């Protein structure tokens, strides 16, 4: 699992975060309608992580931000270790940065995220997950993710 990243605008207090499974590039976008303080992010993030099958819920890498201050609570609830990147080191989160670049085609910088609810973000994630990727020999993240779920051992994929 690669790190979530928040999308922000100057005019909006609404945020979202992305969760990207690293092998398949399968993306989940989580609305953060309550803000990005740790106590507001933790329940949304925990709920989303618990929705991922345990065999694919291995680790989470996050940039250093106040919103992840309760990472021990998330780890306790999800049994998923969380690693924090070094400050100003986006290359440690390459898959997520690339996914956020694709996400900008749907949510450009400055977009008012208050106009998007979780269903809208799910639709965008669905489109990203059904978009063929060169890195997968033009298979979609959804196809690769399904293969991981059906494989006997997700760690060998």
JSON list of C-alpha atoms in Angstrom, two decimals:
[
{"chain": "A", "resi": 1, "resn": "UNK", "atom": "CA", "xyz": [0.00, 0.00, 0.00]},
{"chain": "A", "resi": 2, "resn": "UNK", "atom": "CA", "xyz": [1.46, 3.32, -0.91]},
{"chain": "A", "resi": 3, "resn": "UNK", "atom": "CA", "xyz": [0.93, 6.48, 1.04]},
{"chain": "A", "resi": 4, "resn": "UNK", "atom": "CA", "xyz": [-2.19, 8.51, 1.02]},
{"chain": "A", "resi": 5, "resn": "UNK", "atom": "CA", "xyz": [-1.91, 12.05, -0.17]},
{"chain": "A", "resi": 6, "resn": "UNK", "atom": "CA", "xyz": [-4.31, 14.84, 0.53]},
{"chain": "A", "resi": 7, "resn": "UNK", "atom": "CA", "xyz": [-5.73, 17.03, -2.18]},
{"chain": "A", "resi": 8, "resn": "UNK", "atom": "CA", "xyz": [-6.17, 20.62, -1.04]},
{"chain": "A", "resi": 9, "resn": "UNK", "atom": "CA", "xyz": [-7.46, 23.86, -2.38]},
{"chain": "A", "resi": 10, "resn": "UNK", "atom": "CA", "xyz": [-7.09, 27.38, -1.04]},
{"chain": "A", "resi": 11, "resn": "UNK", "atom": "CA", "xyz": [-10.84, 27.92, -1.03]},
{"chain": "A", "resi": 12, "resn": "UNK", "atom": "CA", "xyz": [-12.03, 24.61, 0.39]},
{"chain": "A", "resi": 13, "resn": "UNK", "atom": "CA", "xyz": [-11.52, 22.87, 3.70]},
{"chain": "A", "resi": 14, "resn": "UNK", "atom": "CA", "xyz": [-12.70, 19.56, 2.26]},
{"chain": "A", "resi": 15, "resn": "UNK", "atom": "CA", "xyz": [-9.97, 17.03, 1.51]},
{"chain": "A", "resi": 16, "resn": "UNK", "atom": "CA", "xyz": [-9.44, 13.58, 0.16]},
{"chain": "A", "resi": 17, "resn": "UNK", "atom": "CA", "xyz": [-6.71, 10.99, 0.47]},
{"chain": "A", "resi": 18, "resn": "UNK", "atom": "CA", "xyz": [-5.64, 8.23, -1.88]},
{"chain": "A", "resi": 19, "resn": "UNK", "atom": "CA", "xyz": [-4.72, 4.67, -1.01]},
{"chain": "A", "resi": 20, "resn": "UNK", "atom": "CA", "xyz": [-2.87, 2.81, -3.76]},
{"chain": "A", "resi": 21, "resn": "UNK", "atom": "CA", "xyz": [-2.06, -0.90, -3.66]},
{"chain": "A", "resi": 22, "resn": "UNK", "atom": "CA", "xyz": [1.47, -1.00, -4.94]},
{"chain": "A", "resi": 23, "resn": "UNK", "atom": "CA", "xyz": [1.53, -4.20, -7.02]},
{"chain": "A", "resi": 24, "resn": "UNK", "atom": "CA", "xyz": [-1.69, -3.63, -8.95]},
{"chain": "A", "resi": 25, "resn": "UNK", "atom": "CA", "xyz": [-1.92, 0.19, -8.66]},
{"chain": "A", "resi": 26, "resn": "UNK", "atom": "CA", "xyz": [-5.53, -0.33, -7.49]},
{"chain": "A", "resi": 27, "resn": "UNK", "atom": "CA", "xyz": [-6.72, 3.01, -6.10]},
{"chain": "A", "resi": 28, "resn": "UNK", "atom": "CA", "xyz": [-9.18, 3.96, -3.38]},
{"chain": "A", "resi": 29, "resn": "UNK", "atom": "CA", "xyz": [-10.04, 7.61, -2.82]},
{"chain": "A", "resi": 30, "resn": "UNK", "atom": "CA", "xyz": [-11.28, 8.50, 0.66]},
{"chain": "A", "resi": 31, "resn": "UNK", "atom": "CA", "xyz": [-13.26, 11.68, 1.28]},
{"chain": "A", "resi": 32, "resn": "UNK", "atom": "CA", "xyz": [-12.23, 13.58, 4.39]},
{"chain": "A", "resi": 33, "resn": "UNK", "atom": "CA", "xyz": [-15.25, 15.85, 4.82]},
{"chain": "A", "resi": 34, "resn": "UNK", "atom": "CA", "xyz": [-14.45, 16.68, 8.44]},
{"chain": "A", "resi": 35, "resn": "UNK", "atom": "CA", "xyz": [-10.96, 18.03, 7.79]},
{"chain": "A", "resi": 36, "resn": "UNK", "atom": "CA", "xyz": [-7.41, 16.75, 8.08]},
{"chain": "A", "resi": 37, "resn": "UNK", "atom": "CA", "xyz": [-6.75, 16.78, 11.80]},
{"chain": "A", "resi": 38, "resn": "UNK", "atom": "CA", "xyz": [-5.58, 13.38, 13.04]},
{"chain": "A", "resi": 39, "resn": "UNK", "atom": "CA", "xyz": [-8.76, 12.73, 15.03]},
{"chain": "A", "resi": 40, "resn": "UNK", "atom": "CA", "xyz": [-10.81, 13.43, 11.88]},
{"chain": "A", "resi": 41, "resn": "UNK", "atom": "CA", "xyz": [-8.66, 11.40, 9.47]},
{"chain": "A", "resi": 42, "resn": "UNK", "atom": "CA", "xyz": [-8.17, 8.31, 11.63]},
{"chain": "A", "resi": 43, "resn": "UNK", "atom": "CA", "xyz": [-11.75, 6.93, 11.50]},
{"chain": "A", "resi": 44, "resn": "UNK", "atom": "CA", "xyz": [-12.09, 7.45, 7.72]},
{"chain": "A", "resi": 45, "resn": "UNK", "atom": "CA", "xyz": [-8.69, 5.95, 7.00]},
{"chain": "A", "resi": 46, "resn": "UNK", "atom": "CA", "xyz": [-9.17, 3.01, 9.37]},
{"chain": "A", "resi": 47, "resn": "UNK", "atom": "CA", "xyz": [-12.56, 2.18, 7.83]},
{"chain": "A", "resi": 48, "resn": "UNK", "atom": "CA", "xyz": [-11.07, 2.23, 4.32]},
{"chain": "A", "resi": 49, "resn": "UNK", "atom": "CA", "xyz": [-8.07, 0.12, 5.29]},
{"chain": "A", "resi": 50, "resn": "UNK", "atom": "CA", "xyz": [-10.27, -2.48, 6.97]},
{"chain": "A", "resi": 51, "resn": "UNK", "atom": "CA", "xyz": [-12.14, -2.77, 3.66]},
{"chain": "A", "resi": 52, "resn": "UNK", "atom": "CA", "xyz": [-8.97, -4.10, 2.02]},
{"chain": "A", "resi": 53, "resn": "UNK", "atom": "CA", "xyz": [-8.60, -7.90, 2.20]},
{"chain": "A", "resi": 54, "resn": "UNK", "atom": "CA", "xyz": [-6.08, -8.82, 4.93]},
{"chain": "A", "resi": 55, "resn": "UNK", "atom": "CA", "xyz": [-3.71, -10.60, 2.56]},
{"chain": "A", "resi": 56, "resn": "UNK", "atom": "CA", "xyz": [-3.29, -7.34, 0.62]},
{"chain": "A", "resi": 57, "resn": "UNK", "atom": "CA", "xyz": [-3.13, -5.14, 3.72]},
{"chain": "A", "resi": 58, "resn": "UNK", "atom": "CA", "xyz": [0.60, -5.36, 4.38]},
{"chain": "A", "resi": 59, "resn": "UNK", "atom": "CA", "xyz": [2.08, -1.91, 5.05]},
{"chain": "A", "resi": 60, "resn": "UNK", "atom": "CA", "xyz": [1.23, 1.76, 4.62]},
{"chain": "A", "resi": 61, "resn": "UNK", "atom": "CA", "xyz": [3.72, 4.48, 3.79]},
{"chain": "A", "resi": 62, "resn": "UNK", "atom": "CA", "xyz": [2.72, 8.06, 4.54]},
{"chain": "A", "resi": 63, "resn": "UNK", "atom": "CA", "xyz": [4.33, 11.45, 4.28]},
{"chain": "A", "resi": 64, "resn": "UNK", "atom": "CA", "xyz": [4.98, 13.20, 7.56]},
{"chain": "A", "resi": 65, "resn": "UNK", "atom": "CA", "xyz": [1.97, 15.26, 8.41]},
{"chain": "A", "resi": 66, "resn": "UNK", "atom": "CA", "xyz": [-0.13, 16.10, 11.44]},
{"chain": "A", "resi": 67, "resn": "UNK", "atom": "CA", "xyz": [-3.04, 14.13, 9.98]},
{"chain": "A", "resi": 68, "resn": "UNK", "atom": "CA", "xyz": [-1.24, 10.83, 10.67]},
{"chain": "A", "resi": 69, "resn": "UNK", "atom": "CA", "xyz": [-0.34, 11.65, 14.29]},
{"chain": "A", "resi": 70, "resn": "UNK", "atom": "CA", "xyz": [-2.62, 8.81, 15.45]},
{"chain": "A", "resi": 71, "resn": "UNK", "atom": "CA", "xyz": [-0.84, 6.22, 13.31]},
{"chain": "A", "resi": 72, "resn": "UNK", "atom": "CA", "xyz": [-0.39, 3.92, 16.30]},
{"chain": "A", "resi": 73, "resn": "UNK", "atom": "CA", "xyz": [-4.19, 3.72, 16.69]},
{"chain": "A", "resi": 74, "resn": "UNK", "atom": "CA", "xyz": [-4.57, 2.89, 12.99]},
{"chain": "A", "resi": 75, "resn": "UNK", "atom": "CA", "xyz": [-1.90, 0.19, 13.25]},
{"chain": "A", "resi": 76, "resn": "UNK", "atom": "CA", "xyz": [-3.55, -1.29, 16.35]},
{"chain": "A", "resi": 77, "resn": "UNK", "atom": "CA", "xyz": [-6.96, -1.43, 14.65]},
{"chain": "A", "resi": 78, "resn": "UNK", "atom": "CA", "xyz": [-5.81, -2.66, 11.22]},
{"chain": "A", "resi": 79, "resn": "UNK", "atom": "CA", "xyz": [-2.74, -4.71, 12.22]},
{"chain": "A", "resi": 80, "resn": "UNK", "atom": "CA", "xyz": [-0.97, -2.83, 9.43]},
{"chain": "A", "resi": 81, "resn": "UNK", "atom": "CA", "xyz": [2.42, -1.21, 10.09]},
{"chain": "A", "resi": 82, "resn": "UNK", "atom": "CA", "xyz": [2.74, 2.41, 9.00]},
{"chain": "A", "resi": 83, "resn": "UNK", "atom": "CA", "xyz": [6.02, 3.84, 7.76]},
{"chain": "A", "resi": 84, "resn": "UNK", "atom": "CA", "xyz": [6.65, 7.57, 7.58]},
{"chain": "A", "resi": 85, "resn": "UNK", "atom": "CA", "xyz": [8.68, 9.04, 4.72]},
{"chain": "A", "resi": 86, "resn": "UNK", "atom": "CA", "xyz": [11.48, 11.46, 5.26]},
{"chain": "A", "resi": 87, "resn": "UNK", "atom": "CA", "xyz": [10.44, 15.11, 4.98]},
{"chain": "A", "resi": 88, "resn": "UNK", "atom": "CA", "xyz": [10.45, 16.52, 1.45]},
{"chain": "A", "resi": 89, "resn": "UNK", "atom": "CA", "xyz": [11.14, 13.08, -0.09]},
{"chain": "A", "resi": 90, "resn": "UNK", "atom": "CA", "xyz": [8.34, 12.44, -2.62]},
{"chain": "A", "resi": 91, "resn": "UNK", "atom": "CA", "xyz": [10.44, 9.79, -4.38]},
{"chain": "A", "resi": 92, "resn": "UNK", "atom": "CA", "xyz": [9.78, 7.55, -1.37]},
{"chain": "A", "resi": 93, "resn": "UNK", "atom": "CA", "xyz": [6.12, 7.63, -2.42]},
{"chain": "A", "resi": 94, "resn": "UNK", "atom": "CA", "xyz": [6.53, 7.31, -6.19]},
{"chain": "A", "resi": 95, "resn": "UNK", "atom": "CA", "xyz": [3.49, 5.14, -6.92]},
{"chain": "A", "resi": 96, "resn": "UNK", "atom": "CA", "xyz": [1.24, 7.49, -4.99]},
{"chain": "A", "resi": 97, "resn": "UNK", "atom": "CA", "xyz": [2.70, 10.60, -6.62]},
{"chain": "A", "resi": 98, "resn": "UNK", "atom": "CA", "xyz": [2.11, 9.08, -10.07]},
{"chain": "A", "resi": 99, "resn": "UNK", "atom": "CA", "xyz": [-1.44, 8.12, -9.11]},
{"chain": "A", "resi": 100, "resn": "UNK", "atom": "CA", "xyz": [-2.13, 11.64, -7.85]},
{"chain": "A", "resi": 101, "resn": "UNK", "atom": "CA", "xyz": [-0.90, 12.95, -11.22]},
{"chain": "A", "resi": 102, "resn": "UNK", "atom": "CA", "xyz": [-3.54, 10.78, -12.93]},
{"chain": "A", "resi": 103, "resn": "UNK", "atom": "CA", "xyz": [-6.12, 11.92, -10.39]},
{"chain": "A", "resi": 104, "resn": "UNK", "atom": "CA", "xyz": [-5.48, 15.54, -11.38]},
{"chain": "A", "resi": 105, "resn": "UNK", "atom": "CA", "xyz": [-7.14, 14.75, -14.73]},
{"chain": "A", "resi": 106, "resn": "UNK", "atom": "CA", "xyz": [-10.39, 14.40, -12.78]},
{"chain": "A", "resi": 107, "resn": "UNK", "atom": "CA", "xyz": [-9.71, 16.75, -9.86]},
{"chain": "A", "resi": 108, "resn": "UNK", "atom": "CA", "xyz": [-7.51, 19.60, -11.08]},
{"chain": "A", "resi": 109, "resn": "UNK", "atom": "CA", "xyz": [-5.63, 21.75, -8.59]},
{"chain": "A", "resi": 110, "resn": "UNK", "atom": "CA", "xyz": [-7.99, 24.36, -7.25]},
{"chain": "A", "resi": 111, "resn": "UNK", "atom": "CA", "xyz": [-11.08, 22.16, -7.70]},
{"chain": "A", "resi": 112, "resn": "UNK", "atom": "CA", "xyz": [-13.58, 22.63, -4.90]},
{"chain": "A", "resi": 113, "resn": "UNK", "atom": "CA", "xyz": [-13.69, 19.17, -3.33]},
{"chain": "A", "resi": 114, "resn": "UNK", "atom": "CA", "xyz": [-16.81, 20.11, -1.38]},
{"chain": "A", "resi": 115, "resn": "UNK", "atom": "CA", "xyz": [-18.73, 19.49, -4.60]},
{"chain": "A", "resi": 116, "resn": "UNK", "atom": "CA", "xyz": [-17.56, 15.83, -4.61]},
{"chain": "A", "resi": 117, "resn": "UNK", "atom": "CA", "xyz": [-19.07, 13.29, -2.25]},
{"chain": "A", "resi": 118, "resn": "UNK", "atom": "CA", "xyz": [-17.73, 9.79, -1.58]},
{"chain": "A", "resi": 119, "resn": "UNK", "atom": "CA", "xyz": [-19.82, 8.35, -4.44]},
{"chain": "A", "resi": 120, "resn": "UNK", "atom": "CA", "xyz": [-18.22, 10.82, -6.87]},
{"chain": "A", "resi": 121, "resn": "UNK", "atom": "CA", "xyz": [-14.75, 9.87, -5.64]},
{"chain": "A", "resi": 122, "resn": "UNK", "atom": "CA", "xyz": [-15.64, 6.17, -5.96]},
{"chain": "A", "resi": 123, "resn": "UNK", "atom": "CA", "xyz": [-16.62, 6.80, -9.60]},
{"chain": "A", "resi": 124, "resn": "UNK", "atom": "CA", "xyz": [-13.27, 8.48, -10.28]},
{"chain": "A", "resi": 125, "resn": "UNK", "atom": "CA", "xyz": [-11.42, 5.60, -8.59]},
{"chain": "A", "resi": 126, "resn": "UNK", "atom": "CA", "xyz": [-13.44, 3.11, -10.69]},
{"chain": "A", "resi": 127, "resn": "UNK", "atom": "CA", "xyz": [-12.34, 4.90, -13.86]},
{"chain": "A", "resi": 128, "resn": "UNK", "atom": "CA", "xyz": [-8.69, 4.88, -12.75]},
{"chain": "A", "resi": 129, "resn": "UNK", "atom": "CA", "xyz": [-8.91, 1.19, -11.80]},
{"chain": "A", "resi": 130, "resn": "UNK", "atom": "CA", "xyz": [-10.35, 0.25, -15.19]},
{"chain": "A", "resi": 131, "resn": "UNK", "atom": "CA", "xyz": [-7.82, 2.22, -17.20]},
{"chain": "A", "resi": 132, "resn": "UNK", "atom": "CA", "xyz": [-5.19, 0.03, -18.92]},
{"chain": "A", "resi": 133, "resn": "UNK", "atom": "CA", "xyz": [-1.62, 0.63, -17.74]},
{"chain": "A", "resi": 134, "resn": "UNK", "atom": "CA", "xyz": [1.55, 0.07, -19.70]},
{"chain": "A", "resi": 135, "resn": "UNK", "atom": "CA", "xyz": [3.26, -1.16, -16.52]},
{"chain": "A", "resi": 136, "resn": "UNK", "atom": "CA", "xyz": [0.79, -4.10, -16.50]},
{"chain": "A", "resi": 137, "resn": "UNK", "atom": "CA", "xyz": [1.13, -4.89, -20.23]},
{"chain": "A", "resi": 138, "resn": "UNK", "atom": "CA", "xyz": [-2.06, -2.88, -20.78]},
{"chain": "A", "resi": 139, "resn": "UNK", "atom": "CA", "xyz": [-4.10, -4.78, -18.23]},
{"chain": "A", "resi": 140, "resn": "UNK", "atom": "CA", "xyz": [-6.10, -2.70, -15.78]},
{"chain": "A", "resi": 141, "resn": "UNK", "atom": "CA", "xyz": [-5.36, -2.30, -12.07]},
{"chain": "A", "resi": 142, "resn": "UNK", "atom": "CA", "xyz": [-8.73, -3.98, -11.39]},
{"chain": "A", "resi": 143, "resn": "UNK", "atom": "CA", "xyz": [-7.66, -7.07, -13.37]},
{"chain": "A", "resi": 144, "resn": "UNK", "atom": "CA", "xyz": [-4.30, -7.30, -11.60]},
{"chain": "A", "resi": 145, "resn": "UNK", "atom": "CA", "xyz": [-5.96, -6.71, -8.20]},
{"chain": "A", "resi": 146, "resn": "UNK", "atom": "CA", "xyz": [-8.46, -9.52, -8.92]},
{"chain": "A", "resi": 147, "resn": "UNK", "atom": "CA", "xyz": [-5.56, -11.83, -9.79]},
{"chain": "A", "resi": 148, "resn": "UNK", "atom": "CA", "xyz": [-3.90, -10.94, -6.48]},
{"chain": "A", "resi": 149, "resn": "UNK", "atom": "CA", "xyz": [-7.11, -11.71, -4.59]},
{"chain": "A", "resi": 150, "resn": "UNK", "atom": "CA", "xyz": [-7.49, -15.05, -6.36]},
{"chain": "A", "resi": 151, "resn": "UNK", "atom": "CA", "xyz": [-3.86, -16.10, -6.03]},
{"chain": "A", "resi": 152, "resn": "UNK", "atom": "CA", "xyz": [-2.83, -18.50, -3.32]},
{"chain": "A", "resi": 153, "resn": "UNK", "atom": "CA", "xyz": [-0.21, -16.10, -2.04]},
{"chain": "A", "resi": 154, "resn": "UNK", "atom": "CA", "xyz": [-0.56, -12.36, -2.66]},
{"chain": "A", "resi": 155, "resn": "UNK", "atom": "CA", "xyz": [3.03, -11.77, -1.55]},
{"chain": "A", "resi": 156, "resn": "UNK", "atom": "CA", "xyz": [4.46, -13.53, -4.61]},
{"chain": "A", "resi": 157, "resn": "UNK", "atom": "CA", "xyz": [2.59, -11.37, -7.13]}
]
